[in-house]
Amino acid sequence: MEYWDFMSRDLTVTLKSELKNEAIIEMAELAGAKGIVEDVEDLTEKLLYREQLMSTGLGLGIGIPHVRYAGLKKPAILVGIQPSGISDYESIDNQLVKIVIMILLKEGDHKRHVRLLSQIVPLLKDQQALESLVNTNDPDKVYDFFRQSVNK
């Protein structure tokens, strides 16, 4: 199972929100609208609780909120871009977060969770590609980045 199996163009969007909680809510609402979850409010609560434990701001403009959630209809990876940046994300390097990669998996799916993270994080280590990624305002370019990375 590859990360690509959980992504789609319609799950890659430009975020309106410039604050972390609102961006997470916006993405949870997208998950509801796309039939990934029924109870958007409960999913949001779980995601925000996870962020309270420790910020998922990895640094270099990337945040990866994630949760293993019992109410999930199907696993998914949603990607949101915020060209202006999310200022209060509490990233480890204190930089604005411009790319939010939300990983939603079924409760108890720990092995898949670790596997997906191990596939996605290395893609973000190419400094030139990462810089291009976080400086785009086009969700299609972000989607294409991940799509093209499958074949590398």
mmCIF file with all atom_site columns, C-alpha atoms in Angstrom:
data_model
loop_
_atom_site.group_PDB
_atom_site.id
_atom_site.type_symbol
_atom_site.label_atom_id
_atom_site.label_alt_id
_atom_site.label_comp_id
_atom_site.label_asym_id
_atom_site.label_entity_id
_atom_site.label_seq_id
_atom_site.pdbx_PDB_ins_code
_atom_site.Cartn_x
_atom_site.Cartn_y
_atom_site.Cartn_z
_atom_site.occupancy
_atom_site.B_iso_or_equiv
_atom_site.pdbx_formal_charge
_atom_site.auth_seq_id
_atom_site.auth_comp_id
_atom_site.auth_asym_id
_atom_site.auth_atom_id
_atom_site.pdbx_PDB_model_num
ATOM 1   C CA . MET A 1 1   ? 0.000   0.000  0.000  1.00 0.00 ? 1   MET A CA 1
ATOM 2   C CA . GLU A 1 2   ? 1.482   3.324  -1.093 1.00 0.00 ? 2   GLU A CA 1
ATOM 3   C CA . TYR A 1 3   ? 0.631   6.847  0.053  1.00 0.00 ? 3   TYR A CA 1
ATOM 4   C CA . TRP A 1 4   ? -0.617  7.543  -3.445 1.00 0.00 ? 4   TRP A CA 1
ATOM 5   C CA . ASP A 1 5   ? -3.502  5.102  -2.972 1.00 0.00 ? 5   ASP A CA 1
ATOM 6   C CA . PHE A 1 6   ? -5.051  7.524  -0.468 1.00 0.00 ? 6   PHE A CA 1
ATOM 7   C CA . MET A 1 7   ? -4.650  10.785 -2.411 1.00 0.00 ? 7   MET A CA 1
ATOM 8   C CA . SER A 1 8   ? -6.750  12.369 -5.152 1.00 0.00 ? 8   SER A CA 1
ATOM 9   C CA . ARG A 1 9   ? -6.894  15.667 -6.957 1.00 0.00 ? 9   ARG A CA 1
ATOM 10  C CA . ASP A 1 10  ? -10.205 16.594 -5.306 1.00 0.00 ? 10  ASP A CA 1
ATOM 11  C CA . LEU A 1 11  ? -8.588  16.159 -1.871 1.00 0.00 ? 11  LEU A CA 1
ATOM 12  C CA . THR A 1 12  ? -5.884  18.730 -2.705 1.00 0.00 ? 12  THR A CA 1
ATOM 13  C CA . VAL A 1 13  ? -7.193  22.240 -2.103 1.00 0.00 ? 13  VAL A CA 1
ATOM 14  C CA . THR A 1 14  ? -6.303  25.839 -1.371 1.00 0.00 ? 14  THR A CA 1
ATOM 15  C CA . LEU A 1 15  ? -7.151  26.689 2.228  1.00 0.00 ? 15  LEU A CA 1
ATOM 16  C CA . LYS A 1 16  ? -8.971  29.885 3.101  1.00 0.00 ? 16  LYS A CA 1
ATOM 17  C CA . SER A 1 17  ? -7.897  29.717 6.738  1.00 0.00 ? 17  SER A CA 1
ATOM 18  C CA . GLU A 1 18  ? -4.666  31.292 7.961  1.00 0.00 ? 18  GLU A CA 1
ATOM 19  C CA . LEU A 1 19  ? -4.946  29.880 11.497 1.00 0.00 ? 19  LEU A CA 1
ATOM 20  C CA . LYS A 1 20  ? -4.154  26.293 12.445 1.00 0.00 ? 20  LYS A CA 1
ATOM 21  C CA . ASN A 1 21  ? -7.417  25.255 14.110 1.00 0.00 ? 21  ASN A CA 1
ATOM 22  C CA . GLU A 1 22  ? -9.516  26.796 11.358 1.00 0.00 ? 22  GLU A CA 1
ATOM 23  C CA . ALA A 1 23  ? -7.389  25.120 8.658  1.00 0.00 ? 23  ALA A CA 1
ATOM 24  C CA . ILE A 1 24  ? -7.813  21.751 10.377 1.00 0.00 ? 24  ILE A CA 1
ATOM 25  C CA . ILE A 1 25  ? -11.569 22.330 10.627 1.00 0.00 ? 25  ILE A CA 1
ATOM 26  C CA . GLU A 1 26  ? -11.670 23.299 6.945  1.00 0.00 ? 26  GLU A CA 1
ATOM 27  C CA . MET A 1 27  ? -9.899  20.080 5.973  1.00 0.00 ? 27  MET A CA 1
ATOM 28  C CA . ALA A 1 28  ? -12.104 17.953 8.255  1.00 0.00 ? 28  ALA A CA 1
ATOM 29  C CA . GLU A 1 29  ? -15.137 19.514 6.560  1.00 0.00 ? 29  GLU A CA 1
ATOM 30  C CA . LEU A 1 30  ? -13.650 18.546 3.193  1.00 0.00 ? 30  LEU A CA 1
ATOM 31  C CA . ALA A 1 31  ? -13.314 14.966 4.473  1.00 0.00 ? 31  ALA A CA 1
ATOM 32  C CA . GLY A 1 32  ? -16.994 15.055 5.382  1.00 0.00 ? 32  GLY A CA 1
ATOM 33  C CA . ALA A 1 33  ? -18.033 16.539 2.054  1.00 0.00 ? 33  ALA A CA 1
ATOM 34  C CA . LYS A 1 34  ? -16.094 13.823 0.194  1.00 0.00 ? 34  LYS A CA 1
ATOM 35  C CA . GLY A 1 35  ? -17.686 10.998 2.186  1.00 0.00 ? 35  GLY A CA 1
ATOM 36  C CA . ILE A 1 36  ? -14.552 10.048 4.097  1.00 0.00 ? 36  ILE A CA 1
ATOM 37  C CA . VAL A 1 37  ? -16.279 10.582 7.459  1.00 0.00 ? 37  VAL A CA 1
ATOM 38  C CA . GLU A 1 38  ? -19.820 11.159 8.605  1.00 0.00 ? 38  GLU A CA 1
ATOM 39  C CA . ASP A 1 39  ? -19.187 12.921 11.909 1.00 0.00 ? 39  ASP A CA 1
ATOM 40  C CA . VAL A 1 40  ? -17.070 15.932 10.970 1.00 0.00 ? 40  VAL A CA 1
ATOM 41  C CA . GLU A 1 41  ? -17.432 17.453 14.425 1.00 0.00 ? 41  GLU A CA 1
ATOM 42  C CA . ASP A 1 42  ? -16.065 14.331 16.149 1.00 0.00 ? 42  ASP A CA 1
ATOM 43  C CA . LEU A 1 43  ? -13.198 14.046 13.654 1.00 0.00 ? 43  LEU A CA 1
ATOM 44  C CA . THR A 1 44  ? -12.366 17.709 14.220 1.00 0.00 ? 44  THR A CA 1
ATOM 45  C CA . GLU A 1 45  ? -12.353 17.185 17.972 1.00 0.00 ? 45  GLU A CA 1
ATOM 46  C CA . LYS A 1 46  ? -9.910  14.265 17.626 1.00 0.00 ? 46  LYS A CA 1
ATOM 47  C CA . LEU A 1 47  ? -7.616  16.205 15.287 1.00 0.00 ? 47  LEU A CA 1
ATOM 48  C CA . LEU A 1 48  ? -7.531  19.275 17.518 1.00 0.00 ? 48  LEU A CA 1
ATOM 49  C CA . TYR A 1 49  ? -6.914  17.112 20.586 1.00 0.00 ? 49  TYR A CA 1
ATOM 50  C CA . ARG A 1 50  ? -3.953  15.518 18.781 1.00 0.00 ? 50  ARG A CA 1
ATOM 51  C CA . GLU A 1 51  ? -2.567  18.986 18.039 1.00 0.00 ? 51  GLU A CA 1
ATOM 52  C CA . GLN A 1 52  ? -2.867  19.937 21.721 1.00 0.00 ? 52  GLN A CA 1
ATOM 53  C CA . LEU A 1 53  ? -0.671  16.990 22.653 1.00 0.00 ? 53  LEU A CA 1
ATOM 54  C CA . MET A 1 54  ? 2.066   18.089 20.254 1.00 0.00 ? 54  MET A CA 1
ATOM 55  C CA . SER A 1 55  ? 2.071   20.239 17.163 1.00 0.00 ? 55  SER A CA 1
ATOM 56  C CA . THR A 1 56  ? 2.400   18.387 13.882 1.00 0.00 ? 56  THR A CA 1
ATOM 57  C CA . GLY A 1 57  ? 4.351   21.271 12.348 1.00 0.00 ? 57  GLY A CA 1
ATOM 58  C CA . LEU A 1 58  ? 7.441   19.477 11.035 1.00 0.00 ? 58  LEU A CA 1
ATOM 59  C CA . GLY A 1 59  ? 9.227   22.622 9.956  1.00 0.00 ? 59  GLY A CA 1
ATOM 60  C CA . LEU A 1 60  ? 10.200  23.883 6.505  1.00 0.00 ? 60  LEU A CA 1
ATOM 61  C CA . GLY A 1 61  ? 6.613   25.006 5.846  1.00 0.00 ? 61  GLY A CA 1
ATOM 62  C CA . ILE A 1 62  ? 4.976   21.582 6.363  1.00 0.00 ? 62  ILE A CA 1
ATOM 63  C CA . GLY A 1 63  ? 2.346   20.411 8.846  1.00 0.00 ? 63  GLY A CA 1
ATOM 64  C CA . ILE A 1 64  ? 1.098   16.836 9.000  1.00 0.00 ? 64  ILE A CA 1
ATOM 65  C CA . PRO A 1 65  ? -1.995  16.585 11.203 1.00 0.00 ? 65  PRO A CA 1
ATOM 66  C CA . HIS A 1 66  ? -3.000  12.970 11.563 1.00 0.00 ? 66  HIS A CA 1
ATOM 67  C CA . VAL A 1 67  ? -5.363  10.745 13.460 1.00 0.00 ? 67  VAL A CA 1
ATOM 68  C CA . ARG A 1 68  ? -6.405  7.134  13.571 1.00 0.00 ? 68  ARG A CA 1
ATOM 69  C CA . TYR A 1 69  ? -10.157 7.435  13.770 1.00 0.00 ? 69  TYR A CA 1
ATOM 70  C CA . ALA A 1 70  ? -12.836 4.772  14.348 1.00 0.00 ? 70  ALA A CA 1
ATOM 71  C CA . GLY A 1 71  ? -15.508 6.682  12.403 1.00 0.00 ? 71  GLY A CA 1
ATOM 72  C CA . LEU A 1 72  ? -13.571 6.718  9.157  1.00 0.00 ? 72  LEU A CA 1
ATOM 73  C CA . LYS A 1 73  ? -15.340 5.305  6.096  1.00 0.00 ? 73  LYS A CA 1
ATOM 74  C CA . LYS A 1 74  ? -12.116 5.035  4.114  1.00 0.00 ? 74  LYS A CA 1
ATOM 75  C CA . PRO A 1 75  ? -8.486  6.033  4.671  1.00 0.00 ? 75  PRO A CA 1
ATOM 76  C CA . ALA A 1 76  ? -7.416  9.264  2.988  1.00 0.00 ? 76  ALA A CA 1
ATOM 77  C CA . ILE A 1 77  ? -4.657  11.827 2.663  1.00 0.00 ? 77  ILE A CA 1
ATOM 78  C CA . LEU A 1 78  ? -5.865  15.384 2.155  1.00 0.00 ? 78  LEU A CA 1
ATOM 79  C CA . VAL A 1 79  ? -3.521  18.197 1.182  1.00 0.00 ? 79  VAL A CA 1
ATOM 80  C CA . GLY A 1 80  ? -4.216  21.858 1.804  1.00 0.00 ? 80  GLY A CA 1
ATOM 81  C CA . ILE A 1 81  ? -2.080  24.745 0.668  1.00 0.00 ? 81  ILE A CA 1
ATOM 82  C CA . GLN A 1 82  ? -2.125  28.172 2.257  1.00 0.00 ? 82  GLN A CA 1
ATOM 83  C CA . PRO A 1 83  ? 0.096   30.455 0.141  1.00 0.00 ? 83  PRO A CA 1
ATOM 84  C CA . SER A 1 84  ? 0.116   33.178 2.808  1.00 0.00 ? 84  SER A CA 1
ATOM 85  C CA . GLY A 1 85  ? 1.033   30.650 5.474  1.00 0.00 ? 85  GLY A CA 1
ATOM 86  C CA . ILE A 1 86  ? -0.506  29.555 8.749  1.00 0.00 ? 86  ILE A CA 1
ATOM 87  C CA . SER A 1 87  ? 1.127   31.717 11.383 1.00 0.00 ? 87  SER A CA 1
ATOM 88  C CA . ASP A 1 88  ? 0.108   29.923 14.583 1.00 0.00 ? 88  ASP A CA 1
ATOM 89  C CA . TYR A 1 89  ? 0.938   26.346 13.594 1.00 0.00 ? 89  TYR A CA 1
ATOM 90  C CA . GLU A 1 90  ? 3.700   26.070 16.217 1.00 0.00 ? 90  GLU A CA 1
ATOM 91  C CA . SER A 1 91  ? 6.106   24.465 13.787 1.00 0.00 ? 91  SER A CA 1
ATOM 92  C CA . ILE A 1 92  ? 9.394   23.259 15.290 1.00 0.00 ? 92  ILE A CA 1
ATOM 93  C CA . ASP A 1 93  ? 11.329  25.867 13.287 1.00 0.00 ? 93  ASP A CA 1
ATOM 94  C CA . ASN A 1 94  ? 8.730   28.634 13.884 1.00 0.00 ? 94  ASN A CA 1
ATOM 95  C CA . GLN A 1 95  ? 8.233   29.072 10.127 1.00 0.00 ? 95  GLN A CA 1
ATOM 96  C CA . LEU A 1 96  ? 4.826   29.593 8.566  1.00 0.00 ? 96  LEU A CA 1
ATOM 97  C CA . VAL A 1 97  ? 3.155   26.355 7.487  1.00 0.00 ? 97  VAL A CA 1
ATOM 98  C CA . LYS A 1 98  ? 2.103   26.526 3.849  1.00 0.00 ? 98  LYS A CA 1
ATOM 99  C CA . ILE A 1 99  ? 1.408   22.853 3.102  1.00 0.00 ? 99  ILE A CA 1
ATOM 100 C CA . VAL A 1 100 ? -0.858  20.789 5.363  1.00 0.00 ? 100 VAL A CA 1
ATOM 101 C CA . ILE A 1 101 ? -0.883  17.040 4.710  1.00 0.00 ? 101 ILE A CA 1
ATOM 102 C CA . MET A 1 102 ? -3.707  15.454 6.713  1.00 0.00 ? 102 MET A CA 1
ATOM 103 C CA . ILE A 1 103 ? -3.491  11.690 7.155  1.00 0.00 ? 103 ILE A CA 1
ATOM 104 C CA . LEU A 1 104 ? -6.722  9.950  8.164  1.00 0.00 ? 104 LEU A CA 1
ATOM 105 C CA . LEU A 1 105 ? -6.555  6.239  8.950  1.00 0.00 ? 105 LEU A CA 1
ATOM 106 C CA . LYS A 1 106 ? -8.743  3.749  10.771 1.00 0.00 ? 106 LYS A CA 1
ATOM 107 C CA . GLU A 1 107 ? -8.297  3.328  14.495 1.00 0.00 ? 107 GLU A CA 1
ATOM 108 C CA . GLY A 1 108 ? -5.676  0.676  15.213 1.00 0.00 ? 108 GLY A CA 1
ATOM 109 C CA . ASP A 1 109 ? -3.983  1.100  11.824 1.00 0.00 ? 109 ASP A CA 1
ATOM 110 C CA . HIS A 1 110 ? -0.613  1.918  13.356 1.00 0.00 ? 110 HIS A CA 1
ATOM 111 C CA . LYS A 1 111 ? 1.569   0.017  10.859 1.00 0.00 ? 111 LYS A CA 1
ATOM 112 C CA . ARG A 1 112 ? -0.008  1.742  7.864  1.00 0.00 ? 112 ARG A CA 1
ATOM 113 C CA . HIS A 1 113 ? 0.339   5.090  9.621  1.00 0.00 ? 113 HIS A CA 1
ATOM 114 C CA . VAL A 1 114 ? 4.070   4.612  10.135 1.00 0.00 ? 114 VAL A CA 1
ATOM 115 C CA . ARG A 1 115 ? 4.472   3.332  6.568  1.00 0.00 ? 115 ARG A CA 1
ATOM 116 C CA . LEU A 1 116 ? 2.713   6.349  5.043  1.00 0.00 ? 116 LEU A CA 1
ATOM 117 C CA . LEU A 1 117 ? 4.770   8.784  7.091  1.00 0.00 ? 117 LEU A CA 1
ATOM 118 C CA . SER A 1 118 ? 7.938   6.948  6.073  1.00 0.00 ? 118 SER A CA 1
ATOM 119 C CA . GLN A 1 119 ? 6.930   7.363  2.420  1.00 0.00 ? 119 GLN A CA 1
ATOM 120 C CA . ILE A 1 120 ? 5.877   11.028 2.593  1.00 0.00 ? 120 ILE A CA 1
ATOM 121 C CA . VAL A 1 121 ? 8.571   12.600 4.790  1.00 0.00 ? 121 VAL A CA 1
ATOM 122 C CA . PRO A 1 122 ? 11.510  11.637 2.524  1.00 0.00 ? 122 PRO A CA 1
ATOM 123 C CA . LEU A 1 123 ? 9.778   13.321 -0.418 1.00 0.00 ? 123 LEU A CA 1
ATOM 124 C CA . LEU A 1 124 ? 9.997   16.576 1.499  1.00 0.00 ? 124 LEU A CA 1
ATOM 125 C CA . LYS A 1 125 ? 13.750  16.360 2.094  1.00 0.00 ? 125 LYS A CA 1
ATOM 126 C CA . ASP A 1 126 ? 14.693  17.574 -1.387 1.00 0.00 ? 126 ASP A CA 1
ATOM 127 C CA . GLN A 1 127 ? 15.265  21.241 -0.535 1.00 0.00 ? 127 GLN A CA 1
ATOM 128 C CA . GLN A 1 128 ? 14.686  22.543 -4.064 1.00 0.00 ? 128 GLN A CA 1
ATOM 129 C CA . ALA A 1 129 ? 11.470  20.545 -4.537 1.00 0.00 ? 129 ALA A CA 1
ATOM 130 C CA . LEU A 1 130 ? 10.246  21.516 -1.077 1.00 0.00 ? 130 LEU A CA 1
ATOM 131 C CA . GLU A 1 131 ? 10.905  25.199 -1.675 1.00 0.00 ? 131 GLU A CA 1
ATOM 132 C CA . SER A 1 132 ? 8.981   25.052 -4.936 1.00 0.00 ? 132 SER A CA 1
ATOM 133 C CA . LEU A 1 133 ? 6.170   23.163 -3.214 1.00 0.00 ? 133 LEU A CA 1
ATOM 134 C CA . VAL A 1 134 ? 5.701   25.577 -0.305 1.00 0.00 ? 134 VAL A CA 1
ATOM 135 C CA . ASN A 1 135 ? 5.886   28.613 -2.559 1.00 0.00 ? 135 ASN A CA 1
ATOM 136 C CA . THR A 1 136 ? 3.130   27.578 -4.948 1.00 0.00 ? 136 THR A CA 1
ATOM 137 C CA . ASN A 1 137 ? -0.448  28.777 -4.800 1.00 0.00 ? 137 ASN A CA 1
ATOM 138 C CA . ASP A 1 138 ? -1.700  26.057 -7.125 1.00 0.00 ? 138 ASP A CA 1
ATOM 139 C CA . PRO A 1 139 ? -3.178  22.864 -5.600 1.00 0.00 ? 139 PRO A CA 1
ATOM 140 C CA . ASP A 1 140 ? -2.713  21.081 -8.943 1.00 0.00 ? 140 ASP A CA 1
ATOM 141 C CA . LYS A 1 141 ? 1.056   21.624 -8.758 1.00 0.00 ? 141 LYS A CA 1
ATOM 142 C CA . VAL A 1 142 ? 1.109   20.176 -5.248 1.00 0.00 ? 142 VAL A CA 1
ATOM 143 C CA . TYR A 1 143 ? -0.932  17.176 -6.359 1.00 0.00 ? 143 TYR A CA 1
ATOM 144 C CA . ASP A 1 144 ? 1.351   16.690 -9.386 1.00 0.00 ? 144 ASP A CA 1
ATOM 145 C CA . PHE A 1 145 ? 4.418   16.834 -7.118 1.00 0.00 ? 145 PHE A CA 1
ATOM 146 C CA . PHE A 1 146 ? 3.143   13.892 -5.091 1.00 0.00 ? 146 PHE A CA 1
ATOM 147 C CA . ARG A 1 147 ? 1.970   12.049 -8.218 1.00 0.00 ? 147 ARG A CA 1
ATOM 148 C CA . GLN A 1 148 ? 5.335   12.406 -9.930 1.00 0.00 ? 148 GLN A CA 1
ATOM 149 C CA . SER A 1 149 ? 7.164   11.379 -6.753 1.00 0.00 ? 149 SER A CA 1
ATOM 150 C CA . VAL A 1 150 ? 5.492   7.957  -6.898 1.00 0.00 ? 150 VAL A CA 1
ATOM 151 C CA . ASN A 1 151 ? 7.603   7.046  -9.889 1.00 0.00 ? 151 ASN A CA 1
ATOM 152 C CA . LYS A 1 152 ? 10.941  8.112  -8.401 1.00 0.00 ? 152 LYS A CA 1
#
